[in-house]
Amino acid sequence: MKHGIFRAVFLVGLACAATFSLYGQNSRPATMSTVVLEAFNGDNTHQWHDGRYLRTFEFSWDVRASAAATTASVNGSAMSFPRMTYVEAWPSALFSHNRGGAPLQSFGVNGRFDRRGNNWVDIFPVGANGQPFEIPMPGRVHGMDMWVWGSNLHYNLEAYVRDAQGTVHRIQLGSLAFPGWKNMAASIPRHISQDSRVIPAHAQLHFVKFRIWTMPNERVDNFYVYFNRFQILTDVYEPYFDGGDLADPDFVADIWNN
């Protein structure tokens, strides 16, 4: 009996030691950073550090909707919905009242549908060529958040990201059933892989789009939603090694494209 107990304790200890050893091998330092992917100030040039290099991207925003989107006469002119614009408005909780500062902006979407149902509006980045552009998200992303002005309507907001294998994942940000500005946040699920066995070891995520879903029983005749300061919490640490430049996708592209 004592021998059996001793053996059981030994096996448990061995398992714990193996777990600790494995954890020690796979653990890596972390350099957590908040990166603003879009301030929604109308500027199409975006820059951020990915932990090693300063990256620059050119993109703007566009909107599209499902089939029941309205085409109507507005002030005597034919107008297709959804519409978008930039407005001088912002969340006071984020920027206070901006006394004495430069005018701030937010991105606004105005939608209408001909009938209720599971309608949707997509808000997505486009490149300088006018084609959809997927935003590279620096580091290993832990979470995302954005300030949203909701109309207290029962709509849901989602974000879509693409992993390095090409799979698109949907991330729930939550309901827009609140008045005024609110910071909406979500964690990146751990099952979404951001690591690779081969160099580069970082398998980067790309942001694809936001999607607003209207709930079947909610009104859809005319609504407004505004966005401000889309940012991520990310670990930008990358270990240095001799020849690290040859693992940088942009550097490699420059070499082989030229």
mmCIF file of C-alpha atoms in Angstrom:
data_model
loop_
_atom_site.group_PDB
_atom_site.id
_atom_site.type_symbol
_atom_site.label_atom_id
_atom_site.label_comp_id
_atom_site.label_asym_id
_atom_site.label_seq_id
_atom_site.Cartn_x
_atom_site.Cartn_y
_atom_site.Cartn_z
ATOM 1 C CA MET A 1 0.000 0.000 0.000
ATOM 2 C CA LYS A 2 2.768 2.394 0.981
ATOM 3 C CA HIS A 3 4.631 1.463 -2.193
ATOM 4 C CA GLY A 4 1.530 2.306 -4.272
ATOM 5 C CA ILE A 5 1.106 5.660 -2.561
ATOM 6 C CA PHE A 6 4.792 6.455 -3.050
ATOM 7 C CA ARG A 7 4.542 5.560 -6.735
ATOM 8 C CA ALA A 8 1.454 7.748 -7.214
ATOM 9 C CA VAL A 9 3.147 10.709 -5.521
ATOM 10 C CA PHE A 10 6.244 10.164 -7.664
ATOM 11 C CA LEU A 11 4.215 10.149 -10.892
ATOM 12 C CA VAL A 12 2.379 13.310 -9.892
ATOM 13 C CA GLY A 13 5.688 14.983 -9.106
ATOM 14 C CA LEU A 14 7.140 13.855 -12.414
ATOM 15 C CA ALA A 15 4.131 15.249 -14.290
ATOM 16 C CA CYS A 16 4.452 18.569 -12.483
ATOM 17 C CA ALA A 17 8.163 18.707 -13.283
ATOM 18 C CA ALA A 18 7.477 17.996 -16.943
ATOM 19 C CA THR A 19 4.792 20.664 -17.038
ATOM 20 C CA PHE A 20 7.127 23.194 -15.438
ATOM 21 C CA SER A 21 9.896 22.273 -17.851
ATOM 22 C CA LEU A 22 7.589 22.623 -20.845
ATOM 23 C CA TYR A 23 6.279 25.945 -19.580
ATOM 24 C CA GLY A 24 9.811 27.178 -19.070
ATOM 25 C CA GLN A 25 10.780 26.246 -22.612
ATOM 26 C CA ASN A 26 7.768 27.907 -24.210
ATOM 27 C CA SER A 27 7.583 31.003 -22.036
ATOM 28 C CA ARG A 28 8.691 34.264 -23.626
ATOM 29 C CA PRO A 29 8.953 37.845 -22.396
ATOM 30 C CA ALA A 30 6.061 40.136 -23.185
ATOM 31 C CA THR A 31 6.082 43.796 -24.213
ATOM 32 C CA MET A 32 2.482 44.906 -24.004
ATOM 33 C CA SER A 33 1.544 47.992 -25.984
ATOM 34 C CA THR A 34 -1.606 49.847 -26.973
ATOM 35 C CA VAL A 35 -1.636 50.549 -30.711
ATOM 36 C CA VAL A 36 -4.229 52.861 -32.279
ATOM 37 C CA LEU A 37 -5.106 51.355 -35.658
ATOM 38 C CA GLU A 38 -7.573 54.126 -36.549
ATOM 39 C CA ALA A 39 -8.325 57.445 -34.838
ATOM 40 C CA PHE A 40 -11.200 58.156 -37.288
ATOM 41 C CA ASN A 41 -9.978 61.725 -37.818
ATOM 42 C CA GLY A 42 -10.229 61.609 -41.621
ATOM 43 C CA ASP A 43 -6.488 61.053 -42.163
ATOM 44 C CA ASN A 44 -5.729 58.223 -44.612
ATOM 45 C CA THR A 45 -2.085 57.834 -43.492
ATOM 46 C CA HIS A 46 -1.616 55.489 -40.531
ATOM 47 C CA GLN A 47 1.593 54.694 -38.663
ATOM 48 C CA TRP A 48 2.515 52.466 -35.737
ATOM 49 C CA HIS A 49 5.469 50.543 -34.344
ATOM 50 C CA ASP A 50 5.358 46.767 -34.497
ATOM 51 C CA GLY A 51 8.103 46.400 -31.881
ATOM 52 C CA ARG A 52 10.978 46.652 -34.366
ATOM 53 C CA TYR A 53 9.981 48.864 -37.300
ATOM 54 C CA LEU A 54 7.755 51.860 -37.934
ATOM 55 C CA ARG A 55 5.043 50.784 -40.372
ATOM 56 C CA THR A 56 3.080 53.141 -42.624
ATOM 57 C CA PHE A 57 -0.209 52.247 -44.326
ATOM 58 C CA GLU A 58 -2.593 54.171 -46.565
ATOM 59 C CA PHE A 59 -6.273 53.315 -46.232
ATOM 60 C CA SER A 60 -9.675 54.925 -45.848
ATOM 61 C CA TRP A 61 -13.132 53.477 -45.054
ATOM 62 C CA ASP A 62 -16.186 52.391 -46.974
ATOM 63 C CA VAL A 63 -19.598 50.925 -46.175
ATOM 64 C CA ARG A 64 -21.920 48.424 -47.830
ATOM 65 C CA ALA A 65 -25.127 46.711 -46.799
ATOM 66 C CA SER A 66 -27.316 43.692 -47.392
ATOM 67 C CA ALA A 67 -29.935 43.540 -50.134
ATOM 68 C CA ALA A 68 -32.754 45.370 -48.333
ATOM 69 C CA ALA A 69 -30.807 48.641 -48.050
ATOM 70 C CA THR A 70 -32.901 51.646 -49.063
ATOM 71 C CA THR A 71 -32.527 53.859 -52.112
ATOM 72 C CA ALA A 72 -34.599 56.973 -51.474
ATOM 73 C CA SER A 73 -34.982 60.622 -52.360
ATOM 74 C CA VAL A 74 -33.242 62.896 -49.869
ATOM 75 C CA ASN A 75 -33.656 66.649 -50.391
ATOM 76 C CA GLY A 76 -34.718 65.988 -53.972
ATOM 77 C CA SER A 77 -31.741 63.773 -54.815
ATOM 78 C CA ALA A 78 -31.578 59.985 -55.131
ATOM 79 C CA MET A 79 -29.572 58.598 -52.239
ATOM 80 C CA SER A 80 -28.356 55.064 -51.612
ATOM 81 C CA PHE A 81 -27.884 53.778 -48.096
ATOM 82 C CA PRO A 82 -25.823 53.266 -46.054
ATOM 83 C CA ARG A 83 -24.103 56.648 -46.079
ATOM 84 C CA MET A 84 -20.919 57.674 -44.287
ATOM 85 C CA THR A 85 -19.306 60.914 -43.194
ATOM 86 C CA TYR A 86 -16.918 62.456 -40.657
ATOM 87 C CA VAL A 87 -18.413 64.671 -37.965
ATOM 88 C CA GLU A 88 -16.876 67.008 -35.381
ATOM 89 C CA ALA A 89 -17.973 64.936 -32.389
ATOM 90 C CA TRP A 90 -16.158 62.740 -29.907
ATOM 91 C CA PRO A 91 -16.590 60.912 -26.589
ATOM 92 C CA SER A 92 -16.007 63.333 -23.706
ATOM 93 C CA ALA A 93 -14.960 60.401 -21.508
ATOM 94 C CA LEU A 94 -11.962 59.966 -23.815
ATOM 95 C CA PHE A 95 -11.057 63.535 -24.782
ATOM 96 C CA SER A 96 -12.854 65.518 -22.076
ATOM 97 C CA HIS A 97 -14.389 68.559 -23.782
ATOM 98 C CA ASN A 98 -11.268 69.236 -25.894
ATOM 99 C CA ARG A 99 -11.136 72.836 -24.733
ATOM 100 C CA GLY A 100 -8.543 74.723 -26.766
ATOM 101 C CA GLY A 101 -7.569 71.662 -28.783
ATOM 102 C CA ALA A 102 -7.783 71.035 -32.501
ATOM 103 C CA PRO A 103 -11.228 69.896 -33.727
ATOM 104 C CA LEU A 104 -11.726 66.172 -33.324
ATOM 105 C CA GLN A 105 -13.737 63.931 -35.609
ATOM 106 C CA SER A 106 -15.628 60.663 -35.556
ATOM 107 C CA PHE A 107 -16.744 58.387 -38.374
ATOM 108 C CA GLY A 108 -20.496 58.254 -38.871
ATOM 109 C CA VAL A 109 -22.756 55.724 -40.597
ATOM 110 C CA ASN A 110 -26.376 56.408 -41.564
ATOM 111 C CA GLY A 111 -28.380 53.333 -42.510
ATOM 112 C CA ARG A 112 -31.876 52.549 -43.775
ATOM 113 C CA PHE A 113 -33.530 49.311 -44.818
ATOM 114 C CA ASP A 114 -36.807 48.671 -46.610
ATOM 115 C CA ARG A 115 -37.846 45.938 -44.180
ATOM 116 C CA ARG A 116 -36.967 44.517 -40.813
ATOM 117 C CA GLY A 117 -34.960 41.342 -40.497
ATOM 118 C CA ASN A 118 -31.369 40.167 -40.178
ATOM 119 C CA ASN A 119 -29.952 43.088 -42.153
ATOM 120 C CA TRP A 120 -26.319 44.062 -41.955
ATOM 121 C CA VAL A 121 -23.973 46.971 -42.639
ATOM 122 C CA ASP A 122 -20.251 46.398 -43.197
ATOM 123 C CA ILE A 123 -17.644 49.059 -42.362
ATOM 124 C CA PHE A 124 -14.333 48.093 -43.953
ATOM 125 C CA PRO A 125 -10.969 49.652 -44.896
ATOM 126 C CA VAL A 126 -10.035 50.269 -48.527
ATOM 127 C CA GLY A 127 -6.596 50.893 -49.980
ATOM 128 C CA ALA A 128 -5.428 53.663 -52.305
ATOM 129 C CA ASN A 129 -6.677 51.571 -55.252
ATOM 130 C CA GLY A 130 -10.217 51.549 -53.874
ATOM 131 C CA GLN A 131 -10.133 47.812 -53.165
ATOM 132 C CA PRO A 132 -10.754 46.275 -49.715
ATOM 133 C CA PHE A 133 -7.629 46.448 -47.561
ATOM 134 C CA GLU A 134 -6.993 44.184 -44.577
ATOM 135 C CA ILE A 135 -5.119 46.024 -41.815
ATOM 136 C CA PRO A 136 -2.028 44.192 -40.488
ATOM 137 C CA MET A 137 -2.343 44.013 -36.703
ATOM 138 C CA PRO A 138 1.100 44.326 -35.072
ATOM 139 C CA GLY A 139 2.290 41.842 -32.472
ATOM 140 C CA ARG A 140 0.263 39.092 -30.842
ATOM 141 C CA VAL A 141 -3.095 40.730 -30.235
ATOM 142 C CA HIS A 142 -4.725 40.158 -26.841
ATOM 143 C CA GLY A 143 -7.741 42.407 -27.222
ATOM 144 C CA MET A 144 -9.390 45.243 -29.119
ATOM 145 C CA ASP A 145 -11.643 48.120 -28.192
ATOM 146 C CA MET A 146 -13.393 51.041 -29.854
ATOM 147 C CA TRP A 147 -15.584 53.931 -28.794
ATOM 148 C CA VAL A 148 -19.049 53.635 -30.322
ATOM 149 C CA TRP A 149 -22.063 55.954 -30.231
ATOM 150 C CA GLY A 150 -25.163 53.783 -30.189
ATOM 151 C CA SER A 151 -28.743 54.851 -30.818
ATOM 152 C CA ASN A 152 -30.083 52.520 -28.099
ATOM 153 C CA LEU A 153 -31.199 50.162 -30.848
ATOM 154 C CA HIS A 154 -31.075 46.392 -30.628
ATOM 155 C CA TYR A 155 -28.268 45.880 -33.115
ATOM 156 C CA ASN A 156 -25.094 43.845 -32.618
ATOM 157 C CA LEU A 157 -21.552 44.873 -33.534
ATOM 158 C CA GLU A 158 -18.912 42.360 -34.639
ATOM 159 C CA ALA A 159 -15.291 42.523 -35.780
ATOM 160 C CA TYR A 160 -13.718 40.133 -38.286
ATOM 161 C CA VAL A 161 -10.044 39.158 -38.345
ATOM 162 C CA ARG A 162 -8.110 36.846 -40.654
ATOM 163 C CA ASP A 163 -5.367 34.570 -39.333
ATOM 164 C CA ALA A 164 -2.151 33.625 -41.149
ATOM 165 C CA GLN A 165 -3.797 30.484 -42.561
ATOM 166 C CA GLY A 166 -6.506 32.577 -44.248
ATOM 167 C CA THR A 167 -9.345 31.683 -41.879
ATOM 168 C CA VAL A 168 -11.672 34.570 -40.968
ATOM 169 C CA HIS A 169 -12.823 34.699 -37.339
ATOM 170 C CA ARG A 170 -15.811 36.634 -35.994
ATOM 171 C CA ILE A 171 -15.390 38.473 -32.682
ATOM 172 C CA GLN A 172 -18.427 39.754 -30.793
ATOM 173 C CA LEU A 173 -18.107 43.326 -29.524
ATOM 174 C CA GLY A 174 -21.658 43.477 -28.185
ATOM 175 C CA SER A 175 -25.039 45.158 -28.434
ATOM 176 C CA LEU A 176 -25.598 48.771 -29.493
ATOM 177 C CA ALA A 177 -28.613 49.033 -27.157
ATOM 178 C CA PHE A 178 -27.199 51.963 -25.182
ATOM 179 C CA PRO A 179 -27.463 55.765 -25.461
ATOM 180 C CA GLY A 180 -24.471 57.903 -26.405
ATOM 181 C CA TRP A 181 -20.822 56.881 -26.325
ATOM 182 C CA LYS A 182 -19.525 53.622 -24.891
ATOM 183 C CA ASN A 183 -16.178 51.830 -25.029
ATOM 184 C CA MET A 184 -16.819 48.404 -26.544
ATOM 185 C CA ALA A 185 -14.101 45.795 -26.011
ATOM 186 C CA ALA A 186 -13.386 42.140 -26.718
ATOM 187 C CA SER A 187 -10.568 39.683 -26.102
ATOM 188 C CA ILE A 188 -9.012 37.697 -28.917
ATOM 189 C CA PRO A 189 -9.906 34.019 -28.320
ATOM 190 C CA ARG A 190 -6.906 31.808 -27.616
ATOM 191 C CA HIS A 191 -7.912 29.329 -30.306
ATOM 192 C CA ILE A 192 -7.031 31.925 -32.944
ATOM 193 C CA SER A 193 -3.409 31.066 -33.669
ATOM 194 C CA GLN A 194 -0.856 33.868 -33.812
ATOM 195 C CA ASP A 195 2.288 31.738 -33.706
ATOM 196 C CA SER A 196 4.177 29.675 -36.245
ATOM 197 C CA ARG A 197 6.779 26.930 -35.860
ATOM 198 C CA VAL A 198 8.909 28.365 -38.653
ATOM 199 C CA ILE A 199 10.477 31.813 -38.915
ATOM 200 C CA PRO A 200 8.922 34.321 -38.730
ATOM 201 C CA ALA A 201 7.474 32.849 -35.529
ATOM 202 C CA HIS A 202 4.754 35.504 -35.455
ATOM 203 C CA ALA A 203 1.734 34.548 -37.547
ATOM 204 C CA GLN A 204 0.110 37.967 -37.954
ATOM 205 C CA LEU A 205 -3.590 38.710 -37.738
ATOM 206 C CA HIS A 206 -5.282 41.088 -40.195
ATOM 207 C CA PHE A 207 -8.369 43.166 -39.468
ATOM 208 C CA VAL A 208 -11.022 42.646 -42.147
ATOM 209 C CA LYS A 209 -14.129 44.650 -41.195
ATOM 210 C CA PHE A 210 -16.794 45.612 -38.684
ATOM 211 C CA ARG A 211 -20.357 44.403 -39.177
ATOM 212 C CA ILE A 212 -23.561 45.790 -37.664
ATOM 213 C CA TRP A 213 -26.455 43.314 -37.505
ATOM 214 C CA THR A 214 -30.025 44.541 -37.063
ATOM 215 C CA MET A 215 -32.239 42.342 -34.911
ATOM 216 C CA PRO A 216 -35.399 41.035 -36.653
ATOM 217 C CA ASN A 217 -37.897 42.963 -34.494
ATOM 218 C CA GLU A 218 -35.989 46.266 -34.330
ATOM 219 C CA ARG A 219 -36.790 49.321 -36.441
ATOM 220 C CA VAL A 220 -34.510 49.920 -39.428
ATOM 221 C CA ASP A 221 -36.129 52.896 -41.204
ATOM 222 C CA ASN A 222 -33.335 55.336 -40.227
ATOM 223 C CA PHE A 223 -30.426 54.961 -37.809
ATOM 224 C CA TYR A 224 -27.011 56.462 -36.998
ATOM 225 C CA VAL A 225 -23.881 54.925 -35.483
ATOM 226 C CA TYR A 226 -20.566 56.712 -34.855
ATOM 227 C CA PHE A 227 -17.063 55.336 -34.268
ATOM 228 C CA ASN A 228 -13.956 56.737 -32.590
ATOM 229 C CA ARG A 229 -10.483 55.412 -31.690
ATOM 230 C CA PHE A 230 -10.124 51.787 -32.728
ATOM 231 C CA GLN A 231 -7.147 50.289 -30.882
ATOM 232 C CA ILE A 232 -5.623 46.984 -29.834
ATOM 233 C CA LEU A 233 -3.708 45.693 -26.822
ATOM 234 C CA THR A 234 -0.850 43.678 -28.242
ATOM 235 C CA ASP A 235 2.436 42.014 -27.314
ATOM 236 C CA VAL A 236 5.020 43.434 -29.721
ATOM 237 C CA TYR A 237 8.007 41.540 -28.318
ATOM 238 C CA GLU A 238 10.071 39.687 -30.912
ATOM 239 C CA PRO A 239 13.375 38.014 -29.962
ATOM 240 C CA TYR A 240 16.474 39.391 -31.686
ATOM 241 C CA PHE A 241 18.648 36.983 -33.611
ATOM 242 C CA ASP A 242 21.380 37.298 -36.224
ATOM 243 C CA GLY A 243 19.660 37.664 -39.587
ATOM 244 C CA GLY A 244 16.391 38.901 -38.162
ATOM 245 C CA ASP A 245 15.848 41.241 -41.111
ATOM 246 C CA LEU A 246 15.449 38.212 -43.350
ATOM 247 C CA ALA A 247 12.404 37.227 -41.290
ATOM 248 C CA ASP A 248 10.687 40.583 -41.831
ATOM 249 C CA PRO A 249 7.968 40.161 -44.506
ATOM 250 C CA ASP A 250 8.303 43.742 -45.829
ATOM 251 C CA PHE A 251 12.090 43.463 -46.113
ATOM 252 C CA VAL A 252 11.813 40.118 -47.897
ATOM 253 C CA ALA A 253 9.174 41.497 -50.280
ATOM 254 C CA ASP A 254 11.439 44.426 -51.186
ATOM 255 C CA ILE A 255 14.316 42.054 -51.924
ATOM 256 C CA TRP A 256 12.416 39.660 -54.138
ATOM 257 C CA ASN A 257 10.095 42.149 -55.831
ATOM 258 C CA ASN A 258 13.043 44.256 -56.940
#
